[in-house]
PDB file of C-alpha atoms in Angstrom:
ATOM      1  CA  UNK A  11     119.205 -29.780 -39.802  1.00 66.00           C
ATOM      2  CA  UNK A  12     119.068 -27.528 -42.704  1.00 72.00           C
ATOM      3  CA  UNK A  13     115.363 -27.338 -43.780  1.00 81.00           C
ATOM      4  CA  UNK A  14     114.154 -26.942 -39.948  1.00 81.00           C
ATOM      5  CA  UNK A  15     116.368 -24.422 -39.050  1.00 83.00           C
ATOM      6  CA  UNK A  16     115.589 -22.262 -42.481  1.00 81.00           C
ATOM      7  CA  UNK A  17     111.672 -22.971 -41.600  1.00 84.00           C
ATOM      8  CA  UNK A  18     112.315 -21.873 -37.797  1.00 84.00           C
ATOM      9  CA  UNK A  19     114.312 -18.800 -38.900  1.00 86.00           C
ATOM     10  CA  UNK A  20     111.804 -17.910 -41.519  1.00 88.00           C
ATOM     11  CA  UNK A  21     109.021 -18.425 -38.784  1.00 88.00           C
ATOM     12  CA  UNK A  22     110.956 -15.843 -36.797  1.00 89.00           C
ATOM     13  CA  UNK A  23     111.580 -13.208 -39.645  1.00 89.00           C
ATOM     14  CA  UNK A  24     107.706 -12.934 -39.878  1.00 91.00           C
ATOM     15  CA  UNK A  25     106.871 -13.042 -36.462  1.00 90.00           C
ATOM     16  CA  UNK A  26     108.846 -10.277 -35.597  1.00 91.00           C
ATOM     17  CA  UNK A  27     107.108  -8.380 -38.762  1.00 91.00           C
ATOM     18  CA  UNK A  28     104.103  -9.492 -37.440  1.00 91.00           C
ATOM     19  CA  UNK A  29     104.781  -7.597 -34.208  1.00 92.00           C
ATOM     20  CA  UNK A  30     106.059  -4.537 -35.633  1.00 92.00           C
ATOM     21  CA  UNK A  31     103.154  -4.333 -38.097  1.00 92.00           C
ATOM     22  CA  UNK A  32     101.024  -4.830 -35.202  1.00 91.00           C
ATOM     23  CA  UNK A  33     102.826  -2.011 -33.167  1.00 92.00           C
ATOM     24  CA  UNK A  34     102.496   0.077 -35.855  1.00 91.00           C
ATOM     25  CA  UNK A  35      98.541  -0.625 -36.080  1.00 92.00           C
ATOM     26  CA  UNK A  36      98.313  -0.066 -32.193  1.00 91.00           C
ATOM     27  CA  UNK A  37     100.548   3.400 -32.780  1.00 91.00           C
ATOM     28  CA  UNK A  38      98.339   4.322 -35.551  1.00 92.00           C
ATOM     29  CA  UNK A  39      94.876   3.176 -34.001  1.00 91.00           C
ATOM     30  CA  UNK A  40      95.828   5.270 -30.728  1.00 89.00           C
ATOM     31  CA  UNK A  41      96.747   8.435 -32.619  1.00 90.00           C
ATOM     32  CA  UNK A  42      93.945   8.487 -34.428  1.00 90.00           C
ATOM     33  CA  UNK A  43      91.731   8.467 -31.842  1.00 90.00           C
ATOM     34  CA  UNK A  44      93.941  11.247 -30.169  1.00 90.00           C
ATOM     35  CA  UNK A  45      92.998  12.891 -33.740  1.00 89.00           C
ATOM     36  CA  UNK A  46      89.374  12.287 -33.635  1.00 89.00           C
ATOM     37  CA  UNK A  47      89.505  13.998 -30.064  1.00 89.00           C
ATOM     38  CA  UNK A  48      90.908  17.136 -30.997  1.00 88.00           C
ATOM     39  CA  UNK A  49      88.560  16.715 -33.707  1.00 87.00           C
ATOM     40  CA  UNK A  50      85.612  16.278 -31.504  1.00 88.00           C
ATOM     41  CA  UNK A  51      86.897  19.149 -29.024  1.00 87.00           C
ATOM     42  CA  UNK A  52      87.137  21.728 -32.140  1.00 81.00           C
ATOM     43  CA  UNK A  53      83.595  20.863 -33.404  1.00 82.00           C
ATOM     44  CA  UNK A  54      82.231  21.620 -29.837  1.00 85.00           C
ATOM     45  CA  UNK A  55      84.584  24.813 -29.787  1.00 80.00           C
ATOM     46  CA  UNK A  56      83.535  25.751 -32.811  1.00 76.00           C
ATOM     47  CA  UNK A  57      79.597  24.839 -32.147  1.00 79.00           C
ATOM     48  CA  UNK A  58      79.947  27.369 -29.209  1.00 78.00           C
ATOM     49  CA  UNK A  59      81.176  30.214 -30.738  1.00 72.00           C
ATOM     50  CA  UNK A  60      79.047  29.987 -33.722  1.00 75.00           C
ATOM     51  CA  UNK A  61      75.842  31.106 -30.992  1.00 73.00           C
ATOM     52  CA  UNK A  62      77.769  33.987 -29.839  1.00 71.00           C
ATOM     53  CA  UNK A  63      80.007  35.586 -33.077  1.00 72.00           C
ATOM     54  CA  UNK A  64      78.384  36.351 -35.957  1.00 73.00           C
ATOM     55  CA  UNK A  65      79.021  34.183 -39.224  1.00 73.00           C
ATOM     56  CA  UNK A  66      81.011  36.354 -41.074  1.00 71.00           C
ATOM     57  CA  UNK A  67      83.552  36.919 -38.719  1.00 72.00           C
ATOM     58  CA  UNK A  68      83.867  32.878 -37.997  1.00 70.00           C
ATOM     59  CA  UNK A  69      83.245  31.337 -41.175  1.00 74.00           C
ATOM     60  CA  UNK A  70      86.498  33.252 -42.919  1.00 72.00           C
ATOM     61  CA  UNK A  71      88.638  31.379 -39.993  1.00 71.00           C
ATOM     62  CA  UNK A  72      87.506  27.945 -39.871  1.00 70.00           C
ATOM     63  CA  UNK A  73      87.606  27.995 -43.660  1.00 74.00           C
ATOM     64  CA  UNK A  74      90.937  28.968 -43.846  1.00 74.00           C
ATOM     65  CA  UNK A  75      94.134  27.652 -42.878  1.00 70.00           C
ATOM     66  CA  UNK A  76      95.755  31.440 -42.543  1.00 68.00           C
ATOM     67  CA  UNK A  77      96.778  32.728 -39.227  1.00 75.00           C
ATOM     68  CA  UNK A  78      94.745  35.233 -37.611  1.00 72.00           C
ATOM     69  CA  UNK A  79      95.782  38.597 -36.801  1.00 74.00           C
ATOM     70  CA  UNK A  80      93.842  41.534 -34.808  1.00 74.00           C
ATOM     71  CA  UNK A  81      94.212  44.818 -36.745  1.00 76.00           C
ATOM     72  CA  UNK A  82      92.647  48.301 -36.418  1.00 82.00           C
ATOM     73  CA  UNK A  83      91.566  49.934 -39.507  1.00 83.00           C
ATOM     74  CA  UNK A  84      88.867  52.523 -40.336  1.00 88.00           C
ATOM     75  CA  UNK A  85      86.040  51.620 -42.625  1.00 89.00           C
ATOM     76  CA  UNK A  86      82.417  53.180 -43.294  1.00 93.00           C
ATOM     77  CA  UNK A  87      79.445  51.416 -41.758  1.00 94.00           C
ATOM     78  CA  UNK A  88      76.109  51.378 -42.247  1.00 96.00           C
ATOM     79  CA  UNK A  89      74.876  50.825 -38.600  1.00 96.00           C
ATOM     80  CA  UNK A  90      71.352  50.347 -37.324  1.00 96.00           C
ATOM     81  CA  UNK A  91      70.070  50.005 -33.733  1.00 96.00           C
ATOM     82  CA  UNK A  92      66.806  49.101 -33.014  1.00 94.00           C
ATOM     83  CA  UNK A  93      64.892  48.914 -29.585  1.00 90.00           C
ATOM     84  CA  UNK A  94      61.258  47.840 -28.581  1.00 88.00           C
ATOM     85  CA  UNK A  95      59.234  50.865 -27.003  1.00 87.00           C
ATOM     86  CA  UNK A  96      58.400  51.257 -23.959  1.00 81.00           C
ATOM     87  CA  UNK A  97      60.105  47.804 -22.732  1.00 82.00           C
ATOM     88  CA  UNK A  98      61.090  48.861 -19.251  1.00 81.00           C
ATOM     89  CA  UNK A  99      57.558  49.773 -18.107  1.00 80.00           C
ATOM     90  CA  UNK A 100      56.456  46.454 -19.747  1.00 78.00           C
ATOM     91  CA  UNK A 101      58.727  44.683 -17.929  1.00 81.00           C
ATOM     92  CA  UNK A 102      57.827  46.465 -14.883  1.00 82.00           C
ATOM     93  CA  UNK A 103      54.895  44.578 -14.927  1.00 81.00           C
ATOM     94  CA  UNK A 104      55.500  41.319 -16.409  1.00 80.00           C
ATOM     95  CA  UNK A 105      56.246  37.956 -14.810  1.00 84.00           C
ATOM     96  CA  UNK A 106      59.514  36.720 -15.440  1.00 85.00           C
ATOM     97  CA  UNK A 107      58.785  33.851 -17.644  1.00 87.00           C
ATOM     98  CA  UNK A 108      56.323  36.250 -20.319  1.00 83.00           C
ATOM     99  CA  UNK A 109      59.265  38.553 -20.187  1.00 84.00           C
ATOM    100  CA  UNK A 110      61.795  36.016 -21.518  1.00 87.00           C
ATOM    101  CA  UNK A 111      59.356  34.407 -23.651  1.00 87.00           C
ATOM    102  CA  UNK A 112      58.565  38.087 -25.774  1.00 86.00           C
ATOM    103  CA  UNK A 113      62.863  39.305 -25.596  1.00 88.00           C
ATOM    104  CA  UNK A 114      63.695  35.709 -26.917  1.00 90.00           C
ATOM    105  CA  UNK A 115      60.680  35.509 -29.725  1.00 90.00           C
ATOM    106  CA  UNK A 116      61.899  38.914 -30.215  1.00 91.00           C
ATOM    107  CA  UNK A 117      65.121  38.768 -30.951  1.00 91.00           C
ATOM    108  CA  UNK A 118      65.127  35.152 -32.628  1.00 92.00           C
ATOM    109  CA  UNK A 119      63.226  36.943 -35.248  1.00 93.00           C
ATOM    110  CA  UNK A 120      64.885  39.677 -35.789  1.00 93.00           C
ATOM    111  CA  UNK A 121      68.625  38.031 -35.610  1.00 92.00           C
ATOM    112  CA  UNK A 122      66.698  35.679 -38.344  1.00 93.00           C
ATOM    113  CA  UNK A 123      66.499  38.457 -41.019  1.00 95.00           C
ATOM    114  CA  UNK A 124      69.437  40.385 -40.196  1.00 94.00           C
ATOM    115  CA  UNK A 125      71.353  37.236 -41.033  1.00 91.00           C
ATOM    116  CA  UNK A 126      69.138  37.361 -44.528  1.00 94.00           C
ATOM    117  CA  UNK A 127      70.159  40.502 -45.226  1.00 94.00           C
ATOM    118  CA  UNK A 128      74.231  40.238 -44.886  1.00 90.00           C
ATOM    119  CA  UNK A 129      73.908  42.114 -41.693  1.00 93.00           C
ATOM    120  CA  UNK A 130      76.624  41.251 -38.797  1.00 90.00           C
ATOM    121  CA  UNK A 131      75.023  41.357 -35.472  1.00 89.00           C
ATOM    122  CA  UNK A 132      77.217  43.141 -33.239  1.00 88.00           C
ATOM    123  CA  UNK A 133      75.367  43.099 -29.792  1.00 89.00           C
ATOM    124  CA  UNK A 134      71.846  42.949 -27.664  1.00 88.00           C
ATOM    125  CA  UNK A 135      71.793  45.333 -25.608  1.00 89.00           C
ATOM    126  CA  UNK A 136      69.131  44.868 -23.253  1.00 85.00           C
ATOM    127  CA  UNK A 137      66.036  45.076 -25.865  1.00 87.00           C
ATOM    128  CA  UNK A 138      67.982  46.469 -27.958  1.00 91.00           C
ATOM    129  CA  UNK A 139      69.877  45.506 -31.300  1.00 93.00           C
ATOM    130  CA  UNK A 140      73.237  46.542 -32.965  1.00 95.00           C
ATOM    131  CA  UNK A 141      74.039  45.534 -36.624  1.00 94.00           C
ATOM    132  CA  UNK A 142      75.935  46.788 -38.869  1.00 94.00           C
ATOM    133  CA  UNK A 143      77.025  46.850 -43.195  1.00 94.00           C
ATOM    134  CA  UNK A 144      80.060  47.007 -44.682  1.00 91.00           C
ATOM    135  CA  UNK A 145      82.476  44.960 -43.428  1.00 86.00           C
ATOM    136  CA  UNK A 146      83.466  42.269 -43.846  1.00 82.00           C
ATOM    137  CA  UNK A 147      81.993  42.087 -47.010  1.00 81.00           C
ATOM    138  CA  UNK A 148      80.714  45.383 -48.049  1.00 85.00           C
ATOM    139  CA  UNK A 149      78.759  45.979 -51.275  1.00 88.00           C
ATOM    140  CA  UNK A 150      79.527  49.490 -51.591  1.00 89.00           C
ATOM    141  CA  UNK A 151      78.264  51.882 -48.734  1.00 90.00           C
ATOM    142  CA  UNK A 152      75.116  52.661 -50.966  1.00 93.00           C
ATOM    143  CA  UNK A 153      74.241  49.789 -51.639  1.00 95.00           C
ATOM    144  CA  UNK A 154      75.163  48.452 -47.675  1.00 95.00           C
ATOM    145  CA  UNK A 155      72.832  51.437 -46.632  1.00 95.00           C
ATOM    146  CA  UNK A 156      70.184  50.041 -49.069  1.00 96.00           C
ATOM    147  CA  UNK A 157      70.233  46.865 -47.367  1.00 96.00           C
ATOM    148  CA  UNK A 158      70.338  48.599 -43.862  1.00 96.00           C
ATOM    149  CA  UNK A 159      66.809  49.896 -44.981  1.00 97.00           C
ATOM    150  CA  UNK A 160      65.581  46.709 -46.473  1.00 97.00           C
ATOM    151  CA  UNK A 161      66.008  45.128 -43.465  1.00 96.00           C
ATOM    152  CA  UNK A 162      64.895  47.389 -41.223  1.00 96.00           C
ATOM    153  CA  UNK A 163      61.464  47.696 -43.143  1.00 96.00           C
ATOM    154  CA  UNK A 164      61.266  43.531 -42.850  1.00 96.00           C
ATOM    155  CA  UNK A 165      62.033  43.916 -38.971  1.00 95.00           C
ATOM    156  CA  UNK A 166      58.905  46.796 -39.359  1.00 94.00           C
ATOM    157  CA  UNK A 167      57.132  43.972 -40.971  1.00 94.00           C
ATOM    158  CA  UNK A 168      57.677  41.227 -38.584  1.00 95.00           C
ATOM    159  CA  UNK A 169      56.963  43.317 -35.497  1.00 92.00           C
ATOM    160  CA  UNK A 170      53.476  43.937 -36.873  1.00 92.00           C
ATOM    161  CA  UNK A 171      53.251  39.665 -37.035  1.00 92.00           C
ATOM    162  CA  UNK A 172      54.829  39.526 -33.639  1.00 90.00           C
ATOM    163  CA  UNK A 173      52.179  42.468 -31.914  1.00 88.00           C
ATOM    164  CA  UNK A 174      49.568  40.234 -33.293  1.00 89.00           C
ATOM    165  CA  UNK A 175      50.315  37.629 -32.000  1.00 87.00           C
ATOM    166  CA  UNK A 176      51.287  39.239 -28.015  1.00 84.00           C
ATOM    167  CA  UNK A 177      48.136  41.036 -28.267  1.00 84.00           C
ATOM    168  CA  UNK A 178      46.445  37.564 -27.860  1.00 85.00           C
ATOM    169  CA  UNK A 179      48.267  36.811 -25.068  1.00 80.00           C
ATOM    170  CA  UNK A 180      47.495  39.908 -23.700  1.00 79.00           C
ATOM    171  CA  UNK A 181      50.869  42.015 -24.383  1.00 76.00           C
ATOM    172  CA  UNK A 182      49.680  45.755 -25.936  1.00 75.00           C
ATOM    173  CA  UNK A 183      51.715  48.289 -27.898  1.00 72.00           C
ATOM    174  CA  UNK A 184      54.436  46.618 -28.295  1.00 81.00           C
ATOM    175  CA  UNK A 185      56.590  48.519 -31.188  1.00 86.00           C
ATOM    176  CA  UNK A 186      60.220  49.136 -32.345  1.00 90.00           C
ATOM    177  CA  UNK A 187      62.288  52.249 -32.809  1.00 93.00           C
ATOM    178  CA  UNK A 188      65.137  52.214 -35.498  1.00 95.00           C
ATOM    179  CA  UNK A 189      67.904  54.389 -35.929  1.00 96.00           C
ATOM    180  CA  UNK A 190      70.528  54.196 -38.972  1.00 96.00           C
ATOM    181  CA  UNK A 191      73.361  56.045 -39.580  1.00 96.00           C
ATOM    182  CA  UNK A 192      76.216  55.936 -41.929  1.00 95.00           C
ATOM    183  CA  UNK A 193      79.671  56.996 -41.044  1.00 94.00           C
ATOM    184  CA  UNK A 194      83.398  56.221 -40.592  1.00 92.00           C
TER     185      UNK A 194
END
């Protein structure tokens, strides 16, 4: 009786580990994909606001693991609006779809080298453009001011491209107006 009932209880012993390691696999398995949800869901969340906050306010968050707080503090800009001349009457007069097509060319382009500058894009307004130096990363507010200017002279420079090319298409004197201002 001895050597069966040793080999049955032994058969038991690792049939119950058996199950438990397989419980634990099942456990594991199904909290990991609850894992690569949340996973999934903060890569979309994070996808989304990446199109509609500028870089350097996101990028310091998702990088780190600190909490965030909203605080008020004063701090000298370098700000620069920009606007295209004369849009309203253009627009007055446009179809829909050419409208559209010269706002979004426009401001893909210019978002395009305010990010190359350091610049954080603060709103569209309309045709209009808000940026501004100096925080969060500020280089010194004559040297952010600097930078202002060098990008406003490449925006200069790519609406000269950009009336080129909408004067084929039959779009005339279309220009930009820039203002920049340093300040608390």
């Amino acid at each position: 009786w001895l050597p069966p009932t040793v080999l049955l209880a032994s058969m038991a012993v690792i049939l119950c580990q058996f199950r438990r390691t397989y419980r634990d696999y099942v456990a594991y398995k199904s909290c990991a994909q609850q894992a690569g949800e949340r996973l999934s869901t903060m890569v979309s969340v994070i996808n989304k606001l990446t199109r509609f906050v500028p870089p350097q306010i996101w990028e310091p968050i998702v990088r780190t693991d600190s909490p965030v707080s909203v605080s008020n503090k004063r701090a000298k800009l370098t700000i620069m609006f920009s606007d295209i001349v004369g849009f309203t009457e253009l627009s007055d007069s446009l179809s829909a779809d050419n409208l559209a097509d010269i706002l979004n060319t426009y401001m893909h382009c210019m978002t395009l080298i305010a990010e190359k500058h350091g610049a954080v894009l603060d709103k569209f307004i309309g045709d209009g453009m808000v940026c501004f130096f100096g925080e969060p990363d500020s280089r010194g507010s004559r040297q952010d001011a600097l930078d202002c200017v060098a990008m406003a002279i490449d925006m200069r420079r790519e609406m000269r491209t950009l009336r080129q090319k909408w004067r084929l298409m039959g779009f005339e004197g279309l220009y930009i107006r820039i203002g920049i201002t340093t300040g608390y």
